[in-house]
Amino acid sequence: MQHFLSTQDWTKSELDQLLLAAKRLQQSPWNERMRRRSIALLFFNPSLRTRTSFELGMHQLGGHAVVLQPGKDAWGIAFEESTVMDGSEEEHMKEVAGVLSRYCDLIAVRAFPKGQDWLVDRQDLLIHHLAKYSQVPVINMETILHPCQELAFIMALQQRIGSVAKKRMTLTWTWHPKALNTAVANSALLIGTRFGMDVTLLIPEQAYALDEQFMQQAHSNAQASGGSVEVTTNIEQAYRDADVVYAKSWGALPLYGQVQEEQKLREPYRHFIVDEAKMSLTNNAVFSHCLPLRRNVKATDAVMDSPQCMALEEAENRLHVQKAIMLKLLNA
Ligand code: CP
């Protein structure tokens, strides 16, 4: 049984087929290929795009989506092996996976890292436990990776610029008042290198480097695809001649869980905002972000409202790629 936990588990040819199917679904959104099929959407964290696009996507395919928010409108869920459940959680992932597998054909989960210990969170245990105990395919709606966002991004990029191989992609850290999840940055790094892009990761200082497991995967991807990866703290160098600028904010992993210390570290770096001056250094680059985005904090109004911004196309494509993923996982 195939899950959709990371694009790294899927071959390049399979990813290409998903993108092709997504483009067809964009042209022809409605069919009945999921008739009498259902998906459980487990949201441990808030969402606008993911929830809407999965619910509507299943509806457009003739199926049904059930939204559950563990700890809010569903019981809190423990997932560690052999845990003594004397805390706030009322049931274990073993039963949750077993029960939902009997009701539904697919299970999708959003479970952001807990933000206390990166050595624990980097193992992505919750979704891997869910996949282990589930009798039906599991889809990652964002944990420490955001693979649905990856495909939506690449689809939007292909629709804007055609073949993305050997195009220069700048993945820039941006300032934000809070230390955010690294998932989208990890994912952008993986999908860019997987599709043969020359990816430059722009960070304000070494503390904002991404986890070694994803850097290693990105280097392997680049070696296989003919792309490349480099890391820089030099803003001008990163933006110069870029074809694509992708922005995201994330927390410094060495200060993971140390909220105040991390805030102090990031304070001098507000100037990493994506603005017209930086974009003018590029090769008329397209700009994108996964959304939600704080305007005039991560990117200026001028950048967000420019014809170069494809963030809405990327968001739209979440609908199409997720429908393609659901259909593929069920061979529908
Ligand atoms: N990009 C994204 O996943 O958006 P939501 O958090 O609103 O689902």
mmCIF file of C-alpha atoms and ligand atoms in Angstrom:
data_model
loop_
_atom_site.group_PDB
_atom_site.id
_atom_site.type_symbol
_atom_site.label_atom_id
_atom_site.label_comp_id
_atom_site.label_asym_id
_atom_site.label_seq_id
_atom_site.Cartn_x
_atom_site.Cartn_y
_atom_site.Cartn_z
ATOM 1 C CA MET A 1 0.000 0.000 0.000
ATOM 2 C CA GLN A 2 1.356 3.394 -1.024
ATOM 3 C CA HIS A 3 1.125 6.482 1.224
ATOM 4 C CA PHE A 4 1.838 10.130 0.363
ATOM 5 C CA LEU A 5 4.071 11.156 3.262
ATOM 6 C CA SER A 6 6.993 12.662 1.341
ATOM 7 C CA THR A 7 7.644 13.219 -2.359
ATOM 8 C CA GLN A 8 10.967 11.492 -1.700
ATOM 9 C CA ASP A 9 9.034 8.179 -1.455
ATOM 10 C CA TRP A 10 7.699 8.634 -4.999
ATOM 11 C CA THR A 11 9.680 8.290 -8.221
ATOM 12 C CA LYS A 12 10.156 11.309 -10.466
ATOM 13 C CA SER A 13 8.019 9.575 -13.079
ATOM 14 C CA GLU A 14 5.197 9.103 -10.536
ATOM 15 C CA LEU A 15 5.424 12.780 -9.567
ATOM 16 C CA ASP A 16 5.269 13.771 -13.245
ATOM 17 C CA GLN A 17 2.166 11.600 -13.651
ATOM 18 C CA LEU A 18 0.521 13.254 -10.636
ATOM 19 C CA LEU A 19 1.227 16.674 -12.137
ATOM 20 C CA LEU A 20 -0.196 15.607 -15.484
ATOM 21 C CA ALA A 21 -3.333 14.285 -13.789
ATOM 22 C CA ALA A 22 -3.619 17.519 -11.780
ATOM 23 C CA LYS A 23 -3.451 19.591 -14.969
ATOM 24 C CA ARG A 24 -6.211 17.464 -16.492
ATOM 25 C CA LEU A 25 -8.333 17.882 -13.355
ATOM 26 C CA GLN A 26 -7.830 21.648 -13.560
ATOM 27 C CA GLN A 27 -9.364 21.551 -17.058
ATOM 28 C CA SER A 28 -12.137 19.157 -16.073
ATOM 29 C CA PRO A 29 -12.742 19.400 -12.310
ATOM 30 C CA TRP A 30 -15.881 17.326 -11.851
ATOM 31 C CA ASN A 31 -16.264 13.543 -12.080
ATOM 32 C CA GLU A 32 -17.632 10.649 -10.023
ATOM 33 C CA ARG A 33 -14.424 8.658 -9.653
ATOM 34 C CA MET A 34 -14.585 8.845 -5.854
ATOM 35 C CA ARG A 35 -18.258 7.926 -5.617
ATOM 36 C CA ARG A 36 -18.895 6.065 -2.348
ATOM 37 C CA ARG A 37 -15.344 6.822 -1.232
ATOM 38 C CA SER A 38 -14.417 8.915 1.782
ATOM 39 C CA ILE A 39 -11.453 10.563 3.453
ATOM 40 C CA ALA A 40 -10.892 11.445 7.120
ATOM 41 C CA LEU A 41 -9.046 14.758 7.499
ATOM 42 C CA LEU A 42 -7.298 14.944 10.879
ATOM 43 C CA PHE A 43 -6.340 18.514 11.734
ATOM 44 C CA PHE A 44 -4.203 18.966 14.839
ATOM 45 C CA ASN A 45 -3.514 22.561 13.639
ATOM 46 C CA PRO A 46 -5.461 25.348 11.885
ATOM 47 C CA SER A 47 -5.853 25.615 8.122
ATOM 48 C CA LEU A 48 -7.618 27.613 5.451
ATOM 49 C CA ARG A 49 -6.275 26.273 2.134
ATOM 50 C CA THR A 50 -5.642 22.647 3.056
ATOM 51 C CA ARG A 51 -9.020 22.030 4.631
ATOM 52 C CA THR A 52 -10.970 23.829 1.909
ATOM 53 C CA SER A 53 -9.114 22.202 -0.972
ATOM 54 C CA PHE A 54 -9.330 18.666 0.444
ATOM 55 C CA GLU A 55 -13.019 18.974 1.337
ATOM 56 C CA LEU A 56 -13.998 20.533 -1.999
ATOM 57 C CA GLY A 57 -11.648 18.242 -3.906
ATOM 58 C CA MET A 58 -13.345 15.134 -2.532
ATOM 59 C CA HIS A 59 -16.764 16.691 -3.233
ATOM 60 C CA GLN A 60 -15.796 17.420 -6.862
ATOM 61 C CA LEU A 61 -14.837 13.740 -7.262
ATOM 62 C CA GLY A 62 -18.186 12.538 -5.921
ATOM 63 C CA GLY A 63 -16.804 11.439 -2.538
ATOM 64 C CA HIS A 64 -17.101 12.652 1.036
ATOM 65 C CA ALA A 65 -14.645 14.215 3.500
ATOM 66 C CA VAL A 66 -14.959 14.075 7.301
ATOM 67 C CA VAL A 67 -13.032 16.766 9.186
ATOM 68 C CA LEU A 68 -11.804 15.937 12.694
ATOM 69 C CA GLN A 69 -9.852 18.185 15.042
ATOM 70 C CA PRO A 70 -8.338 15.968 17.761
ATOM 71 C CA GLY A 71 -8.457 17.662 21.155
ATOM 72 C CA LYS A 72 -11.204 20.025 19.926
ATOM 73 C CA ASP A 73 -14.125 18.203 18.322
ATOM 74 C CA ALA A 74 -12.506 14.730 18.505
ATOM 75 C CA TRP A 75 -10.666 13.024 21.380
ATOM 76 C CA GLY A 76 -7.045 13.929 21.943
ATOM 77 C CA ILE A 77 -4.700 11.283 20.510
ATOM 78 C CA ALA A 78 -1.514 9.801 21.993
ATOM 79 C CA PHE A 79 0.841 8.128 19.540
ATOM 80 C CA GLU A 80 4.043 7.099 21.352
ATOM 81 C CA GLU A 81 4.625 3.344 21.735
ATOM 82 C CA SER A 82 3.943 1.858 25.201
ATOM 83 C CA THR A 83 2.949 5.245 26.604
ATOM 84 C CA VAL A 84 1.071 5.437 29.914
ATOM 85 C CA MET A 85 -1.927 7.535 28.905
ATOM 86 C CA ASP A 86 -2.481 9.463 32.122
ATOM 87 C CA GLY A 87 -2.233 12.898 30.434
ATOM 88 C CA SER A 88 -4.879 14.758 28.425
ATOM 89 C CA GLU A 89 -5.136 12.318 25.474
ATOM 90 C CA GLU A 90 -8.115 9.959 25.555
ATOM 91 C CA GLU A 91 -7.156 7.451 22.864
ATOM 92 C CA HIS A 92 -4.178 6.007 21.038
ATOM 93 C CA MET A 93 -3.242 6.289 17.373
ATOM 94 C CA LYS A 94 -3.483 2.484 17.098
ATOM 95 C CA GLU A 95 -7.244 2.634 17.716
ATOM 96 C CA VAL A 96 -7.721 5.872 15.748
ATOM 97 C CA ALA A 97 -5.999 4.393 12.699
ATOM 98 C CA GLY A 98 -7.853 1.106 13.079
ATOM 99 C CA VAL A 99 -11.279 2.726 13.441
ATOM 100 C CA LEU A 100 -10.859 5.296 10.659
ATOM 101 C CA SER A 101 -9.543 2.562 8.342
ATOM 102 C CA ARG A 102 -12.838 0.733 8.822
ATOM 103 C CA TYR A 103 -14.900 3.835 8.027
ATOM 104 C CA CYS A 104 -12.832 5.607 5.359
ATOM 105 C CA ASP A 105 -10.786 4.861 2.237
ATOM 106 C CA LEU A 106 -8.103 7.459 2.959
ATOM 107 C CA ILE A 107 -6.759 9.269 6.031
ATOM 108 C CA ALA A 108 -4.979 12.630 5.828
ATOM 109 C CA VAL A 109 -3.250 14.340 8.726
ATOM 110 C CA ARG A 110 -1.891 17.780 9.614
ATOM 111 C CA ALA A 111 0.321 17.584 12.702
ATOM 112 C CA PHE A 112 2.880 20.341 13.094
ATOM 113 C CA PRO A 113 5.953 19.567 15.202
ATOM 114 C CA LYS A 114 5.406 20.225 18.914
ATOM 115 C CA GLY A 115 8.232 22.775 19.063
ATOM 116 C CA GLN A 116 10.015 21.566 22.202
ATOM 117 C CA ASP A 117 12.732 19.124 21.114
ATOM 118 C CA TRP A 118 13.844 19.069 17.463
ATOM 119 C CA LEU A 119 15.629 15.723 17.928
ATOM 120 C CA VAL A 120 12.190 14.242 18.635
ATOM 121 C CA ASP A 121 10.186 16.308 16.136
ATOM 122 C CA ARG A 122 12.600 15.637 13.270
ATOM 123 C CA GLN A 123 11.534 11.961 13.386
ATOM 124 C CA ASP A 124 7.956 12.890 12.375
ATOM 125 C CA LEU A 125 6.630 10.119 14.617
ATOM 126 C CA LEU A 126 2.915 10.889 14.598
ATOM 127 C CA ILE A 127 2.380 10.468 10.859
ATOM 128 C CA HIS A 128 4.685 7.457 10.706
ATOM 129 C CA HIS A 129 2.726 5.795 13.518
ATOM 130 C CA LEU A 130 -0.508 6.601 11.697
ATOM 131 C CA ALA A 131 0.838 5.089 8.459
ATOM 132 C CA LYS A 132 2.081 2.020 10.349
ATOM 133 C CA TYR A 133 -1.320 1.270 11.926
ATOM 134 C CA SER A 134 -3.577 2.435 9.103
ATOM 135 C CA GLN A 135 -5.139 -0.099 6.755
ATOM 136 C CA VAL A 136 -5.727 2.636 4.167
ATOM 137 C CA PRO A 137 -3.381 5.134 2.445
ATOM 138 C CA VAL A 138 -2.264 8.123 4.507
ATOM 139 C CA ILE A 139 -1.664 11.630 3.110
ATOM 140 C CA ASN A 140 0.594 14.250 4.705
ATOM 141 C CA MET A 141 -1.233 17.591 4.992
ATOM 142 C CA GLU A 142 1.880 19.104 6.691
ATOM 143 C CA THR A 143 4.093 17.766 9.417
ATOM 144 C CA ILE A 144 7.808 18.522 9.053
ATOM 145 C CA LEU A 145 7.225 18.380 5.301
ATOM 146 C CA HIS A 146 4.389 19.731 3.169
ATOM 147 C CA PRO A 147 4.424 17.506 0.066
ATOM 148 C CA CYS A 148 1.033 18.644 -1.297
ATOM 149 C CA GLN A 149 2.348 22.224 -1.261
ATOM 150 C CA GLU A 150 5.471 21.054 -3.126
ATOM 151 C CA LEU A 151 3.463 19.682 -6.018
ATOM 152 C CA ALA A 152 1.220 22.761 -6.148
ATOM 153 C CA PHE A 153 4.318 24.963 -6.305
ATOM 154 C CA ILE A 154 5.998 22.986 -9.100
ATOM 155 C CA MET A 155 2.756 22.835 -11.063
ATOM 156 C CA ALA A 156 2.322 26.631 -10.821
ATOM 157 C CA LEU A 157 5.948 27.136 -11.808
ATOM 158 C CA GLN A 158 5.683 24.846 -14.836
ATOM 159 C CA GLN A 159 2.553 26.712 -15.903
ATOM 160 C CA ARG A 160 4.421 30.029 -15.611
ATOM 161 C CA ILE A 161 7.855 29.214 -17.052
ATOM 162 C CA GLY A 162 7.661 25.760 -18.668
ATOM 163 C CA SER A 163 10.491 23.362 -17.886
ATOM 164 C CA VAL A 164 12.030 24.229 -14.520
ATOM 165 C CA ALA A 165 15.282 22.243 -14.901
ATOM 166 C CA LYS A 166 18.412 24.416 -14.520
ATOM 167 C CA LYS A 167 16.323 27.428 -13.561
ATOM 168 C CA ARG A 168 17.736 29.413 -10.630
ATOM 169 C CA MET A 169 15.540 29.206 -7.543
ATOM 170 C CA THR A 170 16.224 31.343 -4.491
ATOM 171 C CA LEU A 171 14.630 29.975 -1.346
ATOM 172 C CA THR A 172 14.790 32.867 1.076
ATOM 173 C CA TRP A 173 14.235 32.945 4.824
ATOM 174 C CA THR A 174 12.109 35.934 5.857
ATOM 175 C CA TRP A 175 11.476 37.570 9.196
ATOM 176 C CA HIS A 176 8.247 36.796 11.086
ATOM 177 C CA PRO A 177 7.282 37.599 14.682
ATOM 178 C CA LYS A 178 7.243 33.902 15.602
ATOM 179 C CA ALA A 179 9.498 30.909 14.998
ATOM 180 C CA LEU A 180 7.555 28.928 12.390
ATOM 181 C CA ASN A 181 7.701 25.326 11.175
ATOM 182 C CA THR A 182 10.478 24.443 8.712
ATOM 183 C CA ALA A 183 8.157 22.135 6.726
ATOM 184 C CA VAL A 184 7.534 24.313 3.673
ATOM 185 C CA ALA A 185 11.189 25.322 3.442
ATOM 186 C CA ASN A 186 12.257 21.654 3.645
ATOM 187 C CA SER A 187 9.711 20.812 0.988
ATOM 188 C CA ALA A 188 10.653 23.650 -1.368
ATOM 189 C CA LEU A 189 14.287 22.558 -1.100
ATOM 190 C CA LEU A 190 13.393 18.939 -1.911
ATOM 191 C CA ILE A 191 11.086 19.577 -4.845
ATOM 192 C CA GLY A 192 13.314 22.220 -6.442
ATOM 193 C CA THR A 193 16.315 19.890 -6.439
ATOM 194 C CA ARG A 194 14.185 16.918 -7.496
ATOM 195 C CA PHE A 195 13.158 18.798 -10.628
ATOM 196 C CA GLY A 196 16.729 19.784 -11.535
ATOM 197 C CA MET A 197 16.713 23.394 -10.352
ATOM 198 C CA ASP A 198 19.773 25.281 -9.143
ATOM 199 C CA VAL A 199 18.579 26.090 -5.627
ATOM 200 C CA THR A 200 20.165 28.803 -3.476
ATOM 201 C CA LEU A 201 19.102 28.751 0.163
ATOM 202 C CA LEU A 202 19.377 32.274 1.602
ATOM 203 C CA ILE A 203 19.564 32.438 5.406
ATOM 204 C CA PRO A 204 20.554 35.286 7.740
ATOM 205 C CA GLU A 205 23.072 33.163 9.626
ATOM 206 C CA GLN A 206 24.054 29.516 10.135
ATOM 207 C CA ALA A 207 21.511 29.015 12.940
ATOM 208 C CA TYR A 208 18.790 29.144 10.273
ATOM 209 C CA ALA A 209 20.249 26.247 8.281
ATOM 210 C CA LEU A 210 17.722 23.511 7.540
ATOM 211 C CA ASP A 211 17.958 20.054 9.075
ATOM 212 C CA GLU A 212 20.828 17.917 7.795
ATOM 213 C CA GLN A 213 18.495 15.084 6.714
ATOM 214 C CA PHE A 214 16.796 17.391 4.204
ATOM 215 C CA MET A 215 20.059 19.005 3.073
ATOM 216 C CA GLN A 216 21.438 15.530 2.351
ATOM 217 C CA GLN A 217 18.307 14.538 0.446
ATOM 218 C CA ALA A 218 18.527 17.796 -1.533
ATOM 219 C CA HIS A 219 22.162 17.096 -2.474
ATOM 220 C CA SER A 220 21.247 13.543 -3.580
ATOM 221 C CA ASN A 221 18.305 14.908 -5.551
ATOM 222 C CA ALA A 222 20.546 17.475 -7.256
ATOM 223 C CA GLN A 223 23.114 14.841 -8.136
ATOM 224 C CA ALA A 224 20.416 12.684 -9.764
ATOM 225 C CA SER A 225 18.575 15.539 -11.497
ATOM 226 C CA GLY A 226 21.483 17.677 -12.694
ATOM 227 C CA GLY A 227 20.514 20.537 -10.378
ATOM 228 C CA SER A 228 22.522 22.041 -7.543
ATOM 229 C CA VAL A 229 22.219 23.354 -3.986
ATOM 230 C CA GLU A 230 24.112 26.148 -2.312
ATOM 231 C CA VAL A 231 23.643 28.024 0.936
ATOM 232 C CA THR A 232 24.463 31.705 1.360
ATOM 233 C CA THR A 233 23.945 34.593 3.772
ATOM 234 C CA ASN A 234 24.579 37.132 0.999
ATOM 235 C CA ILE A 235 21.267 38.690 -0.063
ATOM 236 C CA GLU A 236 22.532 40.308 -3.264
ATOM 237 C CA GLN A 237 24.280 37.127 -4.418
ATOM 238 C CA ALA A 238 21.168 35.043 -3.741
ATOM 239 C CA TYR A 239 18.787 37.296 -5.648
ATOM 240 C CA ARG A 240 21.025 38.154 -8.600
ATOM 241 C CA ASP A 241 19.759 36.486 -11.805
ATOM 242 C CA ALA A 242 17.271 34.270 -9.935
ATOM 243 C CA ASP A 243 14.394 32.942 -12.052
ATOM 244 C CA VAL A 244 12.230 32.088 -9.051
ATOM 245 C CA VAL A 245 12.089 33.540 -5.547
ATOM 246 C CA TYR A 246 10.324 31.434 -2.920
ATOM 247 C CA ALA A 247 9.909 32.955 0.538
ATOM 248 C CA LYS A 248 9.294 31.316 3.892
ATOM 249 C CA SER A 249 10.044 32.046 7.523
ATOM 250 C CA TRP A 250 11.186 29.409 10.003
ATOM 251 C CA GLY A 251 12.723 29.104 13.439
ATOM 252 C CA ALA A 252 16.409 28.566 14.202
ATOM 253 C CA LEU A 253 16.820 24.865 14.975
ATOM 254 C CA PRO A 254 19.680 25.324 17.513
ATOM 255 C CA LEU A 255 17.260 27.437 19.615
ATOM 256 C CA TYR A 256 14.274 25.122 19.077
ATOM 257 C CA GLY A 257 11.775 25.533 21.909
ATOM 258 C CA GLN A 258 13.612 28.575 23.335
ATOM 259 C CA VAL A 259 11.089 31.141 22.177
ATOM 260 C CA GLN A 260 12.539 34.324 23.685
ATOM 261 C CA GLU A 261 16.149 33.541 22.766
ATOM 262 C CA GLU A 262 15.100 32.727 19.224
ATOM 263 C CA GLN A 263 13.158 35.993 18.957
ATOM 264 C CA LYS A 264 16.255 37.935 20.004
ATOM 265 C CA LEU A 265 18.325 36.108 17.409
ATOM 266 C CA ARG A 266 15.949 36.938 14.559
ATOM 267 C CA GLU A 267 15.284 40.553 15.548
ATOM 268 C CA PRO A 268 18.099 42.126 13.417
ATOM 269 C CA TYR A 269 16.915 40.353 10.270
ATOM 270 C CA ARG A 270 13.682 42.176 9.364
ATOM 271 C CA HIS A 271 15.434 43.390 6.207
ATOM 272 C CA PHE A 272 15.116 39.889 4.704
ATOM 273 C CA ILE A 273 11.639 40.979 3.551
ATOM 274 C CA VAL A 274 11.084 40.363 -0.173
ATOM 275 C CA ASP A 275 10.781 43.812 -1.740
ATOM 276 C CA GLU A 276 11.007 45.479 -5.149
ATOM 277 C CA ALA A 277 14.673 46.392 -4.717
ATOM 278 C CA LYS A 278 15.669 42.769 -4.170
ATOM 279 C CA MET A 279 13.376 41.505 -6.941
ATOM 280 C CA SER A 280 14.973 44.022 -9.331
ATOM 281 C CA LEU A 281 18.238 42.077 -9.025
ATOM 282 C CA THR A 282 16.604 38.944 -10.433
ATOM 283 C CA ASN A 283 16.019 37.703 -13.954
ATOM 284 C CA ASN A 284 12.449 39.089 -13.785
ATOM 285 C CA ALA A 285 11.807 36.236 -11.341
ATOM 286 C CA VAL A 286 8.417 34.866 -10.428
ATOM 287 C CA PHE A 287 7.678 35.062 -6.719
ATOM 288 C CA SER A 288 5.719 32.672 -4.564
ATOM 289 C CA HIS A 289 4.824 31.748 -1.006
ATOM 290 C CA CYS A 290 2.692 28.935 0.402
ATOM 291 C CA LEU A 291 0.363 31.377 2.257
ATOM 292 C CA PRO A 292 -0.704 32.526 4.770
ATOM 293 C CA LEU A 293 1.626 35.511 4.408
ATOM 294 C CA ARG A 294 1.938 38.631 6.563
ATOM 295 C CA ARG A 295 2.064 41.512 4.074
ATOM 296 C CA ASN A 296 4.853 44.063 4.516
ATOM 297 C CA VAL A 297 6.546 41.692 6.953
ATOM 298 C CA LYS A 298 7.529 38.760 4.728
ATOM 299 C CA ALA A 299 6.896 40.449 1.358
ATOM 300 C CA THR A 300 5.793 43.955 0.430
ATOM 301 C CA ASP A 301 2.438 44.858 -1.103
ATOM 302 C CA ALA A 302 4.283 45.761 -4.291
ATOM 303 C CA VAL A 303 5.704 42.229 -4.611
ATOM 304 C CA MET A 304 2.475 40.478 -3.609
ATOM 305 C CA ASP A 305 0.393 42.572 -6.019
ATOM 306 C CA SER A 306 2.875 42.348 -8.907
ATOM 307 C CA PRO A 307 2.227 40.204 -11.989
ATOM 308 C CA GLN A 308 5.277 38.183 -10.935
ATOM 309 C CA CYS A 309 3.508 36.831 -7.848
ATOM 310 C CA MET A 310 2.065 33.346 -8.410
ATOM 311 C CA ALA A 311 0.999 32.610 -4.823
ATOM 312 C CA LEU A 312 -2.692 32.399 -5.761
ATOM 313 C CA GLU A 313 -1.961 30.015 -8.634
ATOM 314 C CA GLU A 314 0.029 27.836 -6.238
ATOM 315 C CA ALA A 315 -2.847 27.907 -3.735
ATOM 316 C CA GLU A 316 -5.362 27.000 -6.463
ATOM 317 C CA ASN A 317 -3.200 24.081 -7.527
ATOM 318 C CA ARG A 318 -3.495 22.551 -4.056
ATOM 319 C CA LEU A 319 -6.997 21.531 -5.128
ATOM 320 C CA HIS A 320 -5.868 19.902 -8.370
ATOM 321 C CA VAL A 321 -2.796 18.063 -7.068
ATOM 322 C CA GLN A 322 -4.603 16.710 -4.006
ATOM 323 C CA LYS A 323 -7.388 15.324 -6.180
ATOM 324 C CA ALA A 324 -4.729 13.649 -8.332
ATOM 325 C CA ILE A 325 -3.049 12.204 -5.203
ATOM 326 C CA MET A 326 -6.324 10.831 -3.796
ATOM 327 C CA LEU A 327 -7.244 9.240 -7.134
ATOM 328 C CA LYS A 328 -3.804 7.694 -7.545
ATOM 329 C CA LEU A 329 -3.692 6.264 -4.008
ATOM 330 C CA LEU A 330 -7.033 4.534 -4.609
ATOM 331 C CA ASN A 331 -6.288 3.616 -8.241
ATOM 332 C CA ALA A 332 -9.580 5.338 -9.005
HETATM 333 N N1 CP B 1 -0.411 26.612 2.679
HETATM 334 C C1 CP B 1 -1.251 26.000 3.532
HETATM 335 O O1 CP B 1 -1.095 24.814 3.841
HETATM 336 O O2 CP B 1 -2.279 26.786 3.969
HETATM 337 P P1 CP B 1 -3.210 26.464 5.220
HETATM 338 O O3 CP B 1 -2.295 26.448 6.437
HETATM 339 O O4 CP B 1 -4.203 27.571 5.268
HETATM 340 O O5 CP B 1 -3.841 25.123 5.021
#
